[in-house]
């Protein structure tokens, strides 16, 4: 009986000694997974940036610069069918309804000078990219119609938020089932990622600014929040 108890003691000590090692490996796996998911989110962010800015750099269809099968700009003639001025905000906004050759009518925001220079029935140039109108122009007036990356920003926010949570769990000793601090960190970063990506991707600032600013913000928020969680 005593021999069995004595034989069991080394096994118990080995299990207790191995527990910190296993815990450290689990934290390392969470950290690496979190960083990988975050990088995937930033990769999707760059893709969204390129997608919104693609019409500015795409060649015109049918020209030598347009490679076969590649995305290009198609020009159509549209006809102005209506116009309106929205005075609900501090600054009035001007809108023109344009009927396309290959699609129905749609309303587009334009500048005041553009609005004043056309009448109902005026023919305008409509630039189409990937099936949607990218720009409406007329005699030097240009009204861009950029796409708003709602879906892409949602995807980016979820990836970066999940990656932040896993990274925080890996950097702290928190247990996913019991500790809520990393979840709070991730929720805050998810919220900022959605609106930040929506604004930065839509404004089309230089890619260096568009990528470096959110990357530094993520590092600062994750490092600061993780330090607070570990000291708390």
Tab-separated table of C-alpha atoms in Angstrom:
chain	number	residue	atom	x	y	z
A	1	UNK	CA	0.000	0.000	0.000
A	2	UNK	CA	2.785	2.381	1.001
A	3	UNK	CA	4.727	1.445	-2.088
A	4	UNK	CA	1.780	2.354	-4.286
A	5	UNK	CA	1.410	5.731	-2.587
A	6	UNK	CA	5.130	6.424	-2.960
A	7	UNK	CA	5.017	5.403	-6.620
A	8	UNK	CA	2.091	7.755	-7.212
A	9	UNK	CA	3.845	10.806	-5.779
A	10	UNK	CA	6.323	11.268	-8.677
A	11	UNK	CA	3.478	10.970	-11.152
A	12	UNK	CA	1.542	13.691	-9.346
A	13	UNK	CA	4.605	15.907	-9.247
A	14	UNK	CA	5.158	15.375	-12.997
A	15	UNK	CA	1.568	16.349	-13.730
A	16	UNK	CA	1.857	19.487	-11.638
A	17	UNK	CA	5.176	20.350	-13.315
A	18	UNK	CA	3.732	19.763	-16.784
A	19	UNK	CA	0.644	21.912	-16.231
A	20	UNK	CA	2.481	25.259	-16.664
A	21	UNK	CA	4.106	23.942	-19.841
A	22	UNK	CA	0.768	22.931	-21.336
A	23	UNK	CA	-0.758	26.235	-20.262
A	24	UNK	CA	2.103	28.110	-21.909
A	25	UNK	CA	1.698	26.122	-25.116
A	26	UNK	CA	-2.026	26.849	-25.152
A	27	UNK	CA	-1.386	30.560	-24.687
A	28	UNK	CA	1.211	30.498	-27.462
A	29	UNK	CA	-1.235	28.777	-29.796
A	30	UNK	CA	-3.911	31.364	-28.995
A	31	UNK	CA	-1.433	34.181	-29.609
A	32	UNK	CA	-0.300	32.814	-32.981
A	33	UNK	CA	-3.879	32.131	-34.062
A	34	UNK	CA	-4.939	35.625	-32.997
A	35	UNK	CA	-2.127	37.266	-34.938
A	36	UNK	CA	-2.913	35.172	-38.023
A	37	UNK	CA	-6.605	36.121	-37.929
A	38	UNK	CA	-5.715	39.786	-37.429
A	39	UNK	CA	-3.341	39.714	-40.408
A	40	UNK	CA	-6.148	38.148	-42.451
A	41	UNK	CA	-8.375	41.055	-41.433
A	42	UNK	CA	-5.784	43.597	-42.544
A	43	UNK	CA	-5.328	41.695	-45.823
A	44	UNK	CA	-9.068	41.997	-46.425
A	45	UNK	CA	-8.724	45.683	-45.569
A	46	UNK	CA	-6.148	46.189	-48.344
A	47	UNK	CA	-8.382	44.281	-50.771
A	48	UNK	CA	-11.304	46.577	-49.926
A	49	UNK	CA	-9.087	49.627	-50.427
A	50	UNK	CA	-7.992	48.374	-53.836
A	51	UNK	CA	-11.583	47.546	-54.787
A	52	UNK	CA	-12.910	51.029	-54.014
A	53	UNK	CA	-10.024	52.744	-55.807
A	54	UNK	CA	-9.937	50.406	-58.800
A	55	UNK	CA	-12.117	52.606	-61.097
A	56	UNK	CA	-9.608	55.464	-60.833
A	57	UNK	CA	-6.834	53.358	-62.324
A	58	UNK	CA	-8.735	51.050	-64.687
A	59	UNK	CA	-8.260	51.543	-68.459
A	60	UNK	CA	-11.097	52.297	-70.833
A	61	UNK	CA	-12.614	49.276	-72.528
A	62	UNK	CA	-11.566	48.813	-76.133
A	63	UNK	CA	-8.250	50.642	-75.799
A	64	UNK	CA	-4.765	49.191	-76.077
A	65	UNK	CA	-4.291	49.513	-72.319
A	66	UNK	CA	-7.255	47.235	-71.595
A	67	UNK	CA	-6.051	43.642	-71.483
A	68	UNK	CA	-8.510	40.975	-72.687
A	69	UNK	CA	-10.690	39.782	-69.827
A	70	UNK	CA	-9.468	42.453	-67.396
A	71	UNK	CA	-11.739	44.932	-65.648
A	72	UNK	CA	-12.157	48.151	-67.627
A	73	UNK	CA	-14.273	51.283	-67.784
A	74	UNK	CA	-17.237	51.267	-70.139
A	75	UNK	CA	-18.765	54.555	-71.250
A	76	UNK	CA	-22.463	54.950	-71.909
A	77	UNK	CA	-24.748	57.848	-72.674
A	78	UNK	CA	-27.245	58.624	-69.953
A	79	UNK	CA	-30.165	61.021	-69.976
A	80	UNK	CA	-31.106	63.303	-67.089
A	81	UNK	CA	-34.746	62.642	-66.206
A	82	UNK	CA	-35.087	64.623	-62.956
A	83	UNK	CA	-33.238	66.770	-60.451
A	84	UNK	CA	-33.772	67.769	-56.847
A	85	UNK	CA	-32.170	69.834	-54.109
A	86	UNK	CA	-32.133	68.488	-50.560
A	87	UNK	CA	-32.220	71.317	-48.002
A	88	UNK	CA	-32.608	69.108	-44.943
A	89	UNK	CA	-28.958	69.579	-43.927
A	90	UNK	CA	-26.950	72.725	-43.217
A	91	UNK	CA	-25.529	72.673	-46.755
A	92	UNK	CA	-27.915	71.863	-49.619
A	93	UNK	CA	-27.126	68.720	-51.608
A	94	UNK	CA	-27.915	68.338	-55.294
A	95	UNK	CA	-29.095	65.167	-57.000
A	96	UNK	CA	-29.707	64.139	-60.608
A	97	UNK	CA	-31.708	61.164	-61.777
A	98	UNK	CA	-30.064	59.590	-64.819
A	99	UNK	CA	-31.438	56.850	-67.059
A	100	UNK	CA	-28.759	54.586	-68.541
A	101	UNK	CA	-28.761	52.878	-71.907
A	102	UNK	CA	-28.474	49.401	-70.396
A	103	UNK	CA	-30.212	49.900	-67.057
A	104	UNK	CA	-32.984	51.826	-65.376
A	105	UNK	CA	-32.961	55.197	-63.664
A	106	UNK	CA	-30.828	55.970	-60.644
A	107	UNK	CA	-30.174	59.094	-58.581
A	108	UNK	CA	-26.624	60.416	-58.142
A	109	UNK	CA	-25.191	63.213	-55.970
A	110	UNK	CA	-23.577	66.036	-57.989
A	111	UNK	CA	-22.067	69.423	-57.299
A	112	UNK	CA	-24.065	72.641	-57.550
A	113	UNK	CA	-22.293	73.757	-60.739
A	114	UNK	CA	-23.013	70.401	-62.342
A	115	UNK	CA	-26.661	70.620	-61.267
A	116	UNK	CA	-27.081	74.171	-62.584
A	117	UNK	CA	-25.512	73.336	-65.952
A	118	UNK	CA	-27.936	70.576	-66.978
A	119	UNK	CA	-31.641	70.357	-67.611
A	120	UNK	CA	-34.079	67.488	-67.850
A	121	UNK	CA	-33.362	65.715	-71.140
A	122	UNK	CA	-29.639	66.542	-71.170
A	123	UNK	CA	-27.343	63.707	-72.295
A	124	UNK	CA	-24.488	62.972	-69.880
A	125	UNK	CA	-21.580	60.534	-69.950
A	126	UNK	CA	-21.907	57.572	-67.599
A	127	UNK	CA	-18.798	55.556	-66.677
A	128	UNK	CA	-19.552	51.971	-65.664
A	129	UNK	CA	-17.129	49.687	-63.814
A	130	UNK	CA	-17.942	46.098	-62.871
A	131	UNK	CA	-21.592	46.671	-63.629
A	132	UNK	CA	-22.111	49.774	-61.486
A	133	UNK	CA	-21.847	53.489	-62.241
A	134	UNK	CA	-18.509	54.870	-61.087
A	135	UNK	CA	-18.886	58.423	-62.419
A	136	UNK	CA	-21.306	60.766	-64.177
A	137	UNK	CA	-19.780	63.624	-66.193
A	138	UNK	CA	-20.844	66.478	-68.446
A	139	UNK	CA	-18.774	69.245	-70.059
A	140	UNK	CA	-15.995	69.140	-67.493
A	141	UNK	CA	-18.270	68.422	-64.539
A	142	UNK	CA	-17.520	65.131	-62.813
A	143	UNK	CA	-19.522	63.445	-60.095
A	144	UNK	CA	-17.911	60.287	-58.736
A	145	UNK	CA	-20.125	57.579	-57.323
A	146	UNK	CA	-17.809	55.529	-55.088
A	147	UNK	CA	-19.047	52.299	-53.580
A	148	UNK	CA	-19.452	52.143	-49.807
A	149	UNK	CA	-17.724	49.005	-48.467
A	150	UNK	CA	-20.336	48.053	-45.846
A	151	UNK	CA	-19.896	44.305	-46.231
A	152	UNK	CA	-16.114	44.471	-46.431
A	153	UNK	CA	-15.921	46.685	-43.330
A	154	UNK	CA	-18.118	44.238	-41.415
A	155	UNK	CA	-15.863	41.347	-42.426
A	156	UNK	CA	-12.740	43.327	-41.517
A	157	UNK	CA	-14.149	44.287	-38.109
A	158	UNK	CA	-15.124	40.706	-37.246
A	159	UNK	CA	-11.724	39.310	-38.260
A	160	UNK	CA	-9.732	41.988	-36.430
A	161	UNK	CA	-12.000	41.745	-33.381
A	162	UNK	CA	-11.671	37.956	-33.184
A	163	UNK	CA	-7.934	38.180	-33.723
A	164	UNK	CA	-7.661	40.778	-30.963
A	165	UNK	CA	-9.561	38.567	-28.512
A	166	UNK	CA	-7.374	35.552	-29.227
A	167	UNK	CA	-4.230	37.681	-29.039
A	168	UNK	CA	-5.314	39.138	-25.688
A	169	UNK	CA	-6.024	35.655	-24.299
A	170	UNK	CA	-2.606	34.534	-25.482
A	171	UNK	CA	-0.789	37.489	-23.908
A	172	UNK	CA	-2.618	37.280	-20.581
A	173	UNK	CA	-3.380	34.399	-18.293
A	174	UNK	CA	-7.083	34.790	-18.857
A	175	UNK	CA	-9.210	31.724	-19.428
A	176	UNK	CA	-11.749	32.085	-22.243
A	177	UNK	CA	-14.497	30.486	-20.151
A	178	UNK	CA	-14.067	32.698	-17.095
A	179	UNK	CA	-12.305	35.960	-17.958
A	180	UNK	CA	-14.256	38.644	-19.842
A	181	UNK	CA	-11.555	41.332	-20.150
A	182	UNK	CA	-10.198	40.194	-23.548
A	183	UNK	CA	-13.767	40.033	-24.849
A	184	UNK	CA	-14.258	43.666	-23.880
A	185	UNK	CA	-10.990	44.552	-25.624
A	186	UNK	CA	-12.110	42.743	-28.780
A	187	UNK	CA	-15.564	44.361	-28.765
A	188	UNK	CA	-14.029	47.835	-28.548
A	189	UNK	CA	-11.527	47.096	-31.324
A	190	UNK	CA	-14.284	45.568	-33.488
A	191	UNK	CA	-16.335	48.757	-33.154
A	192	UNK	CA	-13.357	50.954	-34.092
A	193	UNK	CA	-12.323	48.637	-36.937
A	194	UNK	CA	-15.718	48.833	-38.600
A	195	UNK	CA	-16.010	52.610	-38.644
A	196	UNK	CA	-12.283	53.167	-39.165
A	197	UNK	CA	-12.117	50.900	-42.210
A	198	UNK	CA	-15.327	52.395	-43.590
A	199	UNK	CA	-13.908	55.931	-43.419
A	200	UNK	CA	-10.325	55.213	-44.491
A	201	UNK	CA	-11.247	52.927	-47.374
A	202	UNK	CA	-13.899	55.334	-48.665
A	203	UNK	CA	-11.704	58.453	-48.487
A	204	UNK	CA	-8.911	56.723	-50.451
A	205	UNK	CA	-5.990	58.329	-48.679
A	206	UNK	CA	-2.544	57.060	-49.746
A	207	UNK	CA	-2.152	53.353	-48.967
A	208	UNK	CA	0.757	54.008	-46.601
A	209	UNK	CA	-1.470	56.217	-44.437
A	210	UNK	CA	-4.474	53.954	-44.843
A	211	UNK	CA	-2.516	50.907	-43.656
A	212	UNK	CA	-0.024	52.304	-41.144
A	213	UNK	CA	-2.523	54.345	-39.098
A	214	UNK	CA	-4.885	51.453	-38.267
A	215	UNK	CA	-1.960	49.065	-37.735
A	216	UNK	CA	-0.365	51.395	-35.175
A	217	UNK	CA	-3.756	51.994	-33.560
A	218	UNK	CA	-4.313	48.238	-33.244
A	219	UNK	CA	-0.868	47.703	-31.703
A	220	UNK	CA	-1.374	50.535	-29.211
A	221	UNK	CA	-4.882	49.441	-28.210
A	222	UNK	CA	-3.957	45.767	-27.900
A	223	UNK	CA	-0.759	46.441	-25.962
A	224	UNK	CA	-2.388	48.979	-23.624
A	225	UNK	CA	-5.512	46.934	-23.001
A	226	UNK	CA	-3.529	43.740	-22.447
A	227	UNK	CA	-1.209	45.460	-19.990
A	228	UNK	CA	-4.200	46.792	-18.076
A	229	UNK	CA	-5.776	43.332	-18.011
A	230	UNK	CA	-2.618	41.709	-16.680
A	231	UNK	CA	-2.159	44.323	-13.976
A	232	UNK	CA	-5.841	44.367	-13.059
